[in-house]
Amino acid sequence: MLRERTARYTSRMTEVRILSIIPPMTQLNTPYPSTAYLTGFLRSRGFDAEQADLSIGLALKLLSVEGLQAIHEQVSALPRKQHTAATRFFTEHFESYRTTLSPAIRFLQGRNPGLAYRIASRRYLPEGPRFATLDSYIANGQGEGRKGEVDALDWAFGALGLQDRAKHIATLYLYDLADVIREAIDPRFEFVRYAESLAASQPTFDRLQAALGTPRGLVDAYMHALTLEALSQHQPNLVLITAPFPGNVYGAFRIAQTIKQTNPSIVTVLGGGYCNTELRAMNEPRVFDYFDFITLDAGERPLLALIEHLQNKRPLDRLVRTYTRERHYVDFKEPDIAFSESGTPTYAGLPLDDYLSLLDMLNPMHRLWSDGRWNKLTVAHGCYWKKCSFCDVNLDYISRYDLAATDVLIDRIESLVRETGQTGFHFVDEAAPPKALKSLANALLQRKLEISWWGNIRFEKSFNADLCQLLADSGCIAVTGGLEVASDRLLKLMKKGVSVEQVARVTRAFSDAGILVHAYLMYGFPTQTVQDTVDALEYVRQLFAAGCIQSGFFHRFTCTVHSPVGKHPEQYGVTLSPPPHATFANNDINFMDATGVDHDMFGAGLKKALYNYMHGVGLDHDVREWFEPYAAAGRKNGARRRAVPGVPRTTVPPDLIERSLA
Ligand code: SF4
């Protein structure tokens, strides 16, 4: 149907009007930076470039009085049997939701701070199922915890944190509404991703195509309306849609579908992190019913080439890293735009006052991801280390390391402060280099530029006490970095270039300087044994107990086709499963590990332990306790009896981290 209506663009654009779009859903507290980078770059080259964030647009549309009414109508029409705790509560308290929603949104946008008193009283907002955790315990987010152990709000905010207390309550209130949308309207909906499973590691386009062929439900209808509004406002003839994650891809295609149905001559281009990792071997003509072009890796050079083509100044076979319907993949070799020449990002045109500061976790470090507006910048393109064996070190976004001079970075910071009025910065590097951070800190101090900043680093030894203090003095409030599996054997195998003791010393230096530390943690790496998992958790427990780290996140190792493990599995003791015949996405790949450990049995215990550690709970408990229910479940299951014979005692001395710090 769509294919019949899709007309060809013409490569005779005299005037190029560009609109860059962030498709739903990304994050609610601040714009995803991709369109800001692109728009800044394109404007620096003299183009008419605008941007729109349909992710925050969609969230606010659903969370408007009109949206709430539409949600209520659909929930009311549900058969009794299909109601859940969330939808029942919503129906019973609809009037209360209707009167409180707009004030609560304005409060979360920072426009109505006085409402904090009423919200914090807990007599103002309706409190649905999400509030169960507040009433009784610090929990693991899945209803398991330690009843009566501590009052969560008092622990986190004490008597004075009124605004934060109210923000947390209002966040739970919104999460109740998100549950209602998911359970009654669209099971694919979340505030930070939408229909993710349709795009993540999908070897064919079939599921996505089938979903795009269904009539629009409420969420899609709002997305359709927002797309039409953006087209009408900006009148673009070239639309760039960036899909950083699988959770934006369905949204990206729905937006492109609306554009092509409305005006097929508008040129649509897809780019972003999802394409860079998952679509490197795509061979799917149906994609071009929605997008005229797909570009890979850093977008600046491919877009300049594409615009020249559209202006009839460059033939199709001289495009750069671009999929086209006609020639399929074209990659005329031209150097990328240097990082120092990629322009200053701009947030012009984005509704900066509309973003919602959410406080979902009662952890001071973890809140940085959802709370507050951050100007996003990178210190460098790529990673200076580029060795970790689980990482996409062969792809451009990691492998092409390109650092700009400190002055360029300072100019960008000053420009963003002037434009947005905001002095909070998030450096979204893969791993910001210590030398560049030192130089940046000195420059910030010399110029008396007062900003707060946080970013991603490697826990390498050059971050000693002096450097950490310098960074703190320059405005650094937090760092995030990979500890992965806290095991020296596995850190060596993954070529992480750090040891557990080194991480302890470095993180302690940051913490002593007053900088919060978040550790990315991993489980299920090739050859990881049950003992490794228990010992790694013991290290993590000790790091929390010693005040080295304040926050963390465990994710399950996945093998990607671009990583050294995926390219040389034999060096890591694993065998790859035969890959599916992929014509669309191709990234994650299944593997067999000779250890035969069922890591699924440990994921929940690891996450539960970490959740409690982040709230200061359970730090004196034997780490085996977190796994006990899962080990017991395994023992009850005959099939699993041999795979999970019980959880071994840790082999790590209980004071190892303290001793190494001393
Ligand atoms: S995991 Fe981080 S430090 Fe390691 S290569 Fe990748 S980006 Fe660099």
XYZ file of C-alpha atoms and ligand atoms in Angstrom:
670
model
C 0.000 0.000 0.000
C 2.624 2.456 1.112
C 4.962 1.401 -1.655
C 2.408 2.351 -4.304
C 2.094 5.819 -2.843
C 5.808 6.430 -2.472
C 7.062 8.751 -5.160
C 10.717 9.327 -5.873
C 12.405 12.386 -4.547
C 14.038 14.507 -7.184
C 17.716 15.294 -7.068
C 17.143 18.925 -7.995
C 16.710 20.636 -4.663
C 17.456 24.286 -5.042
C 16.744 25.200 -1.453
C 17.334 22.595 1.255
C 15.179 22.853 4.376
C 16.278 20.277 6.893
C 14.377 18.963 9.880
C 16.073 16.536 12.301
C 13.754 14.450 14.454
C 14.245 12.482 17.670
C 11.721 9.645 17.469
C 9.929 8.292 20.564
C 10.934 7.199 23.080
C 14.285 8.316 24.474
C 14.359 10.170 27.784
C 12.090 12.658 29.464
C 14.504 14.889 31.360
C 16.647 16.222 28.546
C 16.802 15.970 24.738
C 18.775 13.108 23.250
C 21.787 14.973 21.799
C 21.905 13.595 18.248
C 19.740 16.239 16.600
C 21.500 18.992 18.565
C 24.841 17.832 17.121
C 23.478 17.537 13.594
C 21.623 20.824 13.679
C 24.670 22.625 15.085
C 26.881 21.150 12.404
C 24.488 21.827 9.526
C 23.942 25.417 10.648
C 27.710 25.904 10.893
C 27.785 24.977 7.184
C 25.121 27.518 6.352
C 22.116 25.224 5.997
C 18.575 25.966 7.060
C 18.295 23.287 9.770
C 15.641 22.809 12.449
C 14.943 20.042 14.948
C 12.027 18.482 16.799
C 11.861 16.076 19.720
C 8.803 13.905 19.186
C 9.783 11.806 22.184
C 8.996 14.481 24.779
C 6.165 15.623 22.502
C 4.523 12.211 22.614
C 4.984 11.832 26.376
C 3.390 15.211 27.034
C 0.529 14.488 24.669
C -0.268 11.247 26.493
C 0.114 13.005 29.834
C -2.211 15.875 28.915
C -5.813 16.166 30.071
C -6.917 15.258 26.540
C -4.614 12.224 26.552
C -5.823 11.163 29.966
C -9.424 11.348 28.806
C -8.614 9.178 25.777
C -6.797 6.689 27.996
C -9.775 6.610 30.342
C -12.174 5.891 27.513
C -10.120 2.921 26.380
C -9.607 1.602 29.905
C -13.343 1.883 30.590
C -14.081 -0.171 27.495
C -11.920 -3.073 28.673
C -13.721 -6.264 29.677
C -13.564 -6.833 33.454
C -11.279 -9.806 33.016
C -8.605 -7.735 31.330
C -8.281 -5.212 34.120
C -5.120 -5.175 36.201
C -4.358 -3.613 39.558
C -3.088 -0.495 37.757
C -6.117 -0.074 35.469
C -8.598 -0.747 38.292
C -6.939 1.850 40.478
C -6.871 4.308 37.578
C -10.572 3.877 36.888
C -11.520 4.270 40.530
C -9.390 7.405 40.934
C -9.820 8.937 37.497
C -11.271 12.205 38.796
C -8.307 12.659 41.046
C -5.895 11.968 38.147
C -7.787 14.427 35.960
C -7.467 17.284 38.411
C -3.873 16.621 39.470
C -2.164 15.700 36.181
C -1.437 19.163 34.768
C -0.214 20.591 38.099
C 1.984 17.516 38.620
C 3.506 17.846 35.142
C 4.179 21.540 35.723
C 5.810 20.636 39.017
C 8.078 18.079 37.310
C 8.935 20.705 34.690
C 10.144 22.949 37.502
C 7.369 25.481 36.910
C 5.407 24.975 40.098
C 7.796 24.269 43.002
C 5.228 25.332 45.610
C 3.224 22.213 44.861
C 5.942 20.170 46.556
C 4.270 20.690 49.947
C 0.993 19.208 48.795
C 2.604 16.348 46.881
C 4.915 15.493 49.779
C 1.923 15.362 52.126
C 0.881 12.225 50.206
C -2.715 13.388 50.319
C -2.691 15.136 46.958
C -1.749 12.634 44.220
C -3.527 9.305 43.851
C -1.127 6.529 44.819
C -1.515 3.399 42.715
C 0.384 0.090 42.741
C 3.789 1.705 42.152
C 3.635 3.182 45.641
C 3.644 -0.251 47.284
C 7.429 -0.140 47.581
C 7.344 3.190 49.395
C 4.909 2.017 51.990
C 6.812 -0.878 53.332
C 10.370 -1.411 52.274
C 13.372 -0.814 50.146
C 12.668 -3.304 47.425
C 14.243 -4.668 44.321
C 11.668 -3.113 42.070
C 9.913 -6.424 41.636
C 8.175 -6.590 44.976
C 10.887 -8.312 46.953
C 12.661 -6.621 49.771
C 13.126 -6.327 53.472
C 9.901 -5.379 55.075
C 10.070 -2.718 57.725
C 13.814 -2.372 57.468
C 13.909 1.323 56.636
C 11.543 4.079 55.564
C 12.630 4.711 51.996
C 11.750 8.399 51.837
C 13.283 9.264 55.192
C 16.421 7.349 54.314
C 16.841 9.194 51.057
C 15.674 12.694 51.773
C 15.700 13.173 55.555
C 13.521 15.945 56.877
C 14.659 18.685 54.500
C 14.518 17.276 50.988
C 10.987 18.423 50.332
C 11.379 19.050 46.604
C 13.085 15.723 46.063
C 10.559 13.858 48.156
C 7.738 15.373 46.120
C 9.594 14.672 42.883
C 9.922 11.011 43.756
C 6.234 10.746 44.634
C 5.236 12.497 41.402
C 7.521 10.151 39.453
C 5.813 7.083 40.892
C 2.491 8.706 40.021
C 3.593 9.014 36.367
C 4.871 5.440 36.383
C 1.423 4.286 37.493
C 0.034 6.065 34.434
C 2.666 4.481 32.177
C 1.596 1.086 33.541
C -2.005 1.886 32.651
C -0.993 2.841 29.093
C 1.039 -0.345 28.727
C -1.533 -2.663 30.251
C -4.641 -1.211 28.624
C -3.618 0.663 25.483
C -0.285 -0.436 24.038
C 1.844 -3.211 25.607
C 4.909 -1.854 23.784
C 4.927 1.495 25.571
C 7.482 2.686 28.106
C 8.681 6.200 28.910
C 12.209 5.454 27.659
C 11.572 3.019 24.803
C 8.758 2.098 22.485
C 8.196 -1.234 20.737
C 11.822 -2.137 21.319
C 11.399 -5.860 20.629
C 10.312 -5.156 17.034
C 13.789 -3.888 16.187
C 16.315 -5.429 18.582
C 18.288 -8.156 16.799
C 15.539 -8.789 14.247
C 17.165 -10.657 11.342
C 14.261 -9.794 9.060
C 12.041 -6.776 8.605
C 8.897 -8.905 8.800
C 7.749 -8.101 12.341
C 8.390 -4.404 11.960
C 6.614 -4.359 8.608
C 3.631 -6.224 10.050
C 3.383 -3.766 12.958
C 3.663 -0.795 10.595
C 0.809 -2.229 8.569
C -1.649 -2.267 11.486
C -4.045 0.627 12.140
C -2.673 3.299 14.443
C -3.607 2.924 18.082
C -3.701 5.856 20.482
C 0.070 6.147 20.883
C 0.703 5.914 17.143
C -2.129 8.308 16.366
C -0.525 10.916 18.621
C 2.833 10.298 16.963
C 1.150 10.764 13.573
C -0.402 14.063 14.691
C 2.906 15.305 16.090
C 4.682 14.469 12.837
C 2.102 16.410 10.839
C 2.505 19.373 13.205
C 6.289 19.311 12.776
C 5.963 19.154 8.970
C 3.523 22.001 8.965
C 5.669 24.131 11.257
C 9.005 23.604 9.515
C 8.033 22.766 5.898
C 11.150 20.621 5.378
C 12.116 18.933 2.146
C 14.760 16.792 3.869
C 13.979 14.993 7.149
C 16.729 13.294 9.165
C 15.516 10.804 11.754
C 18.031 9.495 14.265
C 17.418 6.176 15.972
C 19.993 5.682 18.697
C 18.428 2.507 20.129
C 16.110 -0.335 19.126
C 13.479 1.391 21.285
C 13.260 4.283 18.768
C 13.189 2.336 15.550
C 9.488 1.582 15.323
C 8.812 5.260 16.104
C 11.282 6.292 13.403
C 9.524 4.145 10.785
C 6.057 5.327 11.866
C 7.191 8.942 11.486
C 8.695 8.215 8.060
C 5.461 6.448 7.099
C 3.440 9.540 7.953
C 5.847 11.736 5.990
C 5.737 9.560 2.899
C 1.949 9.257 3.050
C 1.641 13.018 3.420
C 4.253 14.221 0.968
C 6.303 11.515 -0.773
C 8.675 14.051 -2.260
C 10.142 14.866 1.169
C 13.449 13.038 1.375
C 13.699 10.873 4.484
C 17.004 9.706 5.946
C 17.595 7.313 8.834
C 20.798 7.348 10.879
C 22.020 6.928 14.441
C 23.457 4.325 16.749
C 20.965 1.607 15.822
C 21.932 1.776 12.148
C 25.641 1.956 12.988
C 25.548 -1.277 14.958
C 22.611 -3.322 13.652
C 22.205 -2.422 9.977
C 25.728 -2.882 8.674
C 24.776 -5.750 6.411
C 21.214 -4.784 5.595
C 19.686 -6.010 2.381
C 16.003 -5.220 2.648
C 14.206 -3.268 -0.103
C 11.034 -2.699 1.976
C 12.972 -0.294 4.211
C 13.105 2.135 1.283
C 9.332 2.472 1.298
C 9.922 4.583 4.388
C 13.424 5.943 4.018
C 15.125 7.141 0.860
C 18.556 6.799 2.461
C 20.198 5.280 5.506
C 23.584 6.581 6.603
C 26.120 4.804 8.791
C 28.523 6.108 11.439
C 29.237 9.789 12.072
C 26.594 11.597 10.046
C 28.388 14.784 9.059
C 30.304 13.644 5.964
C 27.562 11.337 4.604
C 25.016 14.147 4.986
C 27.147 16.729 3.196
C 27.589 14.272 0.338
C 23.875 13.475 0.305
C 22.859 17.128 0.240
C 25.209 17.698 -2.694
C 23.572 14.756 -4.447
C 20.107 16.178 -3.801
C 21.295 19.468 -5.254
C 22.434 17.593 -8.330
C 26.076 18.357 -7.598
C 27.221 14.818 -6.893
C 26.306 11.499 -8.528
C 24.690 8.730 -6.522
C 27.767 6.531 -6.667
C 29.752 9.173 -4.784
C 27.658 9.077 -1.639
C 29.480 8.232 1.570
C 28.449 5.277 3.804
C 24.892 5.436 2.534
C 22.292 2.818 1.660
C 20.201 3.736 -1.340
C 17.448 1.840 -3.043
C 19.172 2.106 -6.412
C 22.761 1.076 -5.704
C 22.189 -0.448 -2.319
C 25.270 0.490 -0.260
C 27.530 3.235 -1.549
C 30.735 4.226 0.195
C 32.832 6.659 -1.739
C 35.903 7.148 0.428
C 36.241 10.649 1.794
C 37.760 11.717 5.094
C 35.373 12.315 7.962
C 34.816 15.796 9.316
C 37.335 16.380 12.103
C 35.778 16.466 15.557
C 37.053 20.021 16.032
C 35.149 21.089 12.905
C 31.872 19.371 13.675
C 30.400 22.580 15.110
C 28.788 23.385 18.425
C 25.604 21.497 19.230
C 22.539 23.683 19.445
C 19.307 23.091 21.309
C 17.575 25.879 19.418
C 14.007 24.930 18.654
C 13.715 22.266 21.339
C 11.239 22.944 24.155
C 13.825 23.062 26.938
C 11.299 24.152 29.555
C 9.035 21.188 28.870
C 11.304 18.339 29.939
C 10.392 16.440 33.086
C 12.831 15.954 35.934
C 12.064 12.527 37.282
C 13.416 10.921 40.407
C 12.793 7.236 40.108
C 15.592 5.834 42.254
C 16.390 6.995 45.748
C 20.076 7.032 44.975
C 21.954 10.307 44.597
C 24.111 9.118 41.704
C 21.499 7.174 39.809
C 19.168 10.147 39.640
C 21.513 12.012 37.295
C 20.130 10.034 34.356
C 16.541 11.072 34.881
C 16.710 14.292 36.853
C 17.679 17.698 35.541
C 18.510 19.124 32.143
C 22.046 18.431 30.979
C 23.809 19.975 28.030
C 25.412 17.026 26.260
C 28.883 17.272 24.812
C 31.740 14.951 23.990
C 35.360 15.613 24.887
C 36.503 13.416 21.982
C 35.070 11.235 19.257
C 35.623 7.508 19.877
C 37.609 5.765 22.569
C 41.337 6.231 23.167
C 41.606 2.695 24.633
C 39.586 0.694 22.053
C 40.722 -2.707 23.277
C 37.926 -4.201 25.409
C 36.986 -7.537 23.924
C 33.218 -7.196 24.509
C 33.047 -3.762 22.889
C 32.383 -2.755 19.267
C 36.032 -1.759 18.866
C 35.886 -2.314 15.123
C 33.194 0.263 14.556
C 33.755 3.940 13.881
C 32.063 5.246 17.028
C 34.723 3.470 19.107
C 37.706 3.053 16.804
C 38.056 6.552 15.322
C 39.568 8.478 18.193
C 39.634 12.183 17.465
C 40.251 14.774 20.158
C 39.513 18.480 19.851
C 41.706 21.122 21.461
C 40.626 22.276 24.919
C 39.849 25.738 23.581
C 37.338 24.280 21.144
C 35.630 22.436 23.988
C 35.557 25.547 26.158
C 34.051 27.546 23.291
C 31.337 24.915 22.922
C 30.626 24.973 26.647
C 30.356 28.762 26.698
C 28.135 28.748 23.656
C 25.752 26.193 25.194
C 25.575 28.069 28.501
C 24.721 31.246 26.597
C 22.086 29.495 24.526
C 20.359 27.391 27.173
C 21.079 29.273 30.396
C 21.962 25.867 31.857
C 25.359 25.187 33.413
C 25.003 21.422 33.839
C 26.996 19.294 31.355
C 27.026 15.584 30.649
C 30.058 14.445 28.666
C 28.700 11.479 26.780
C 32.052 10.105 25.626
C 32.648 6.400 25.408
C 35.571 7.062 27.777
C 36.862 10.592 28.259
C 40.676 10.673 28.266
C 42.286 11.732 31.591
C 44.747 14.143 29.950
C 41.974 15.964 28.130
C 39.884 16.141 31.309
C 42.849 17.576 33.197
C 43.373 20.196 30.547
C 39.651 20.983 30.507
C 39.572 21.321 34.307
C 42.515 23.718 34.286
C 40.911 25.797 31.566
C 37.561 25.932 33.387
C 39.316 27.103 36.541
C 41.477 29.654 34.726
C 38.495 31.141 32.943
C 36.365 30.990 36.102
C 33.719 29.123 34.154
C 31.315 27.739 36.762
C 29.710 24.577 35.471
C 28.732 21.200 36.945
C 29.723 18.237 34.865
C 29.798 14.454 34.827
C 30.887 11.865 32.320
C 32.113 8.447 31.403
C 35.739 7.434 32.011
C 37.964 4.384 32.378
C 39.095 3.694 35.933
C 42.735 4.054 35.028
C 45.539 4.862 37.392
C 46.234 8.358 36.165
C 43.089 9.386 38.069
C 45.024 9.843 41.301
C 43.967 11.904 44.312
C 45.389 15.158 42.888
C 43.712 14.817 39.528
C 40.386 13.814 41.116
C 40.524 16.874 43.355
C 41.327 19.104 40.375
C 38.355 17.673 38.477
C 36.097 18.202 41.493
C 37.305 21.812 41.810
C 36.433 22.385 38.159
C 32.839 21.238 38.708
C 32.958 17.465 38.277
C 30.141 15.933 40.313
C 30.117 12.334 39.130
C 31.855 9.771 36.940
C 30.716 6.509 35.422
C 33.023 3.729 34.313
C 33.214 0.024 33.582
C 34.306 -2.399 36.265
C 32.479 -5.148 34.329
C 33.130 -8.480 36.067
C 35.115 -7.755 39.237
C 37.620 -10.531 38.645
C 41.242 -10.000 37.697
C 41.240 -13.127 35.533
C 38.222 -11.960 33.553
C 39.328 -8.315 33.397
C 42.509 -9.560 31.772
C 40.602 -11.761 29.348
C 38.399 -8.840 28.369
C 41.472 -6.582 27.948
C 39.930 -3.986 30.190
C 43.340 -2.729 31.255
C 42.426 -2.386 34.943
C 42.542 -4.621 38.027
C 40.030 -4.793 40.858
C 42.486 -3.191 43.304
C 43.223 -0.396 40.852
C 39.530 0.280 40.453
C 39.222 0.381 44.251
C 41.991 2.973 44.555
C 40.756 5.107 41.665
C 37.121 5.088 42.734
C 38.127 5.903 46.293
C 40.143 8.872 45.023
C 37.057 10.145 43.198
C 34.833 9.568 46.211
C 37.301 11.261 48.561
C 37.179 14.292 46.266
C 33.388 14.341 46.625
C 32.708 12.929 43.162
C 29.995 10.270 42.948
C 30.966 7.027 41.202
C 28.786 4.666 39.189
C 30.184 1.322 38.023
C 28.940 -0.555 34.982
C 28.947 -4.222 35.909
C 28.573 -7.308 33.812
C 27.825 -10.986 34.296
C 27.856 -13.942 31.942
C 31.204 -13.157 30.265
C 32.812 -16.157 28.497
C 34.343 -18.666 30.937
C 32.743 -16.928 33.950
C 32.056 -19.542 36.608
C 29.582 -19.485 39.481
C 32.528 -18.870 41.794
C 33.572 -15.868 39.653
C 30.057 -14.446 39.952
C 29.933 -14.853 43.730
C 33.413 -13.396 44.150
C 32.630 -10.483 41.829
C 29.583 -9.612 43.909
C 31.704 -9.803 47.057
C 34.138 -7.288 45.535
C 31.249 -5.050 44.615
C 29.843 -5.329 48.160
C 33.212 -4.317 49.589
C 33.522 -1.391 47.163
C 30.147 -0.081 48.313
C 30.979 -0.706 51.977
C 34.315 1.111 51.620
C 32.598 4.120 50.048
C 34.415 3.668 46.708
C 31.275 3.479 44.576
C 27.777 4.736 45.212
C 25.875 3.265 42.312
C 26.056 0.523 39.714
C 24.203 -1.443 37.099
C 24.525 -5.111 36.199
C 23.929 -6.041 32.604
C 24.138 -9.438 31.004
C 27.040 -9.881 28.593
C 25.887 -10.073 25.003
C 28.189 -11.070 22.218
C 28.025 -8.730 19.227
C 29.275 -9.565 15.774
C 31.516 -6.469 15.822
C 33.368 -7.253 19.065
C 36.625 -9.220 19.414
C 34.682 -12.015 21.169
C 32.320 -12.200 18.177
C 35.211 -12.115 15.723
C 37.524 -14.564 17.517
C 35.324 -16.697 19.763
C 37.950 -19.439 20.027
C 40.202 -17.054 21.991
C 37.490 -16.708 24.628
C 36.488 -20.355 25.009
C 33.114 -20.014 23.308
C 31.491 -21.346 20.164
C 29.141 -19.102 18.215
C 25.745 -20.424 17.176
C 25.249 -20.472 13.408
C 24.005 -16.950 12.568
C 20.472 -16.592 11.191
C 20.161 -15.450 7.598
C 19.860 -11.735 8.296
C 18.504 -9.287 5.750
C 17.765 -6.584 8.308
C 19.363 -6.218 11.748
C 22.451 -8.144 12.736
C 24.227 -7.453 15.976
C 23.809 -9.851 18.913
C 24.870 -13.420 18.373
C 24.219 -16.465 20.571
C 27.116 -18.534 21.817
C 27.888 -21.686 23.784
C 30.236 -21.410 26.744
C 32.091 -24.584 27.755
C 31.539 -23.777 31.462
C 27.831 -24.477 30.943
C 26.818 -22.023 33.695
C 23.204 -20.901 33.530
C 23.756 -17.191 34.187
C 20.020 -16.524 34.140
C 19.918 -18.094 37.597
C 22.073 -15.276 38.963
C 20.861 -12.139 37.201
C 17.969 -11.440 39.541
C 20.108 -12.007 42.658
C 22.851 -9.696 41.371
C 20.379 -6.949 40.553
C 18.599 -7.308 43.861
C 21.886 -7.132 45.780
C 22.947 -4.038 43.868
C 19.605 -2.325 44.333
C 19.892 -2.812 48.078
C 23.555 -1.745 48.191
C 22.604 1.465 46.400
C 20.213 2.163 49.235
C 22.782 1.305 51.883
C 21.032 -1.944 52.767
C 22.497 -5.432 53.200
C 26.145 -4.406 53.016
C 27.001 -6.654 55.949
C 25.247 -9.730 54.578
C 26.897 -12.818 53.135
C 26.574 -12.371 49.363
C 25.174 -15.899 49.031
C 21.944 -14.690 50.621
C 21.010 -12.759 47.498
C 21.127 -15.906 45.407
C 19.534 -18.294 47.875
C 15.950 -18.136 46.577
C 17.201 -18.681 43.046
C 19.513 -21.511 43.980
C 16.646 -23.101 45.914
C 14.357 -22.698 42.903
C 17.014 -24.397 40.817
C 17.315 -27.282 43.243
C 13.569 -27.859 43.144
C 13.716 -28.110 39.387
C 15.089 -31.515 38.452
C 16.442 -30.286 35.154
C 18.456 -27.595 36.844
C 19.726 -29.610 39.794
C 23.122 -30.285 38.315
C 23.465 -26.888 36.634
C 22.988 -24.972 39.902
C 24.307 -27.146 42.671
C 24.103 -24.355 45.241
C 25.930 -21.131 45.738
C 29.528 -21.450 46.890
C 31.067 -19.343 49.627
C 33.146 -16.444 48.334
C 36.901 -16.943 48.175
C 37.555 -13.199 48.589
C 38.818 -12.216 52.072
C 36.209 -9.929 53.701
C 38.637 -7.016 54.114
C 40.456 -7.275 50.812
C 39.372 -3.904 49.447
C 40.022 -2.121 52.758
C 43.495 -3.654 52.903
C 44.328 -2.731 49.348
C 43.200 0.840 50.006
C 45.321 1.009 53.143
S 34.390 -0.658 26.694
Fe 34.759 1.501 26.965
S 36.951 1.649 27.433
Fe 36.607 -0.351 26.519
S 37.032 -0.076 24.354
Fe 34.828 0.182 24.642
S 34.536 2.356 24.914
Fe 36.707 1.942 25.219
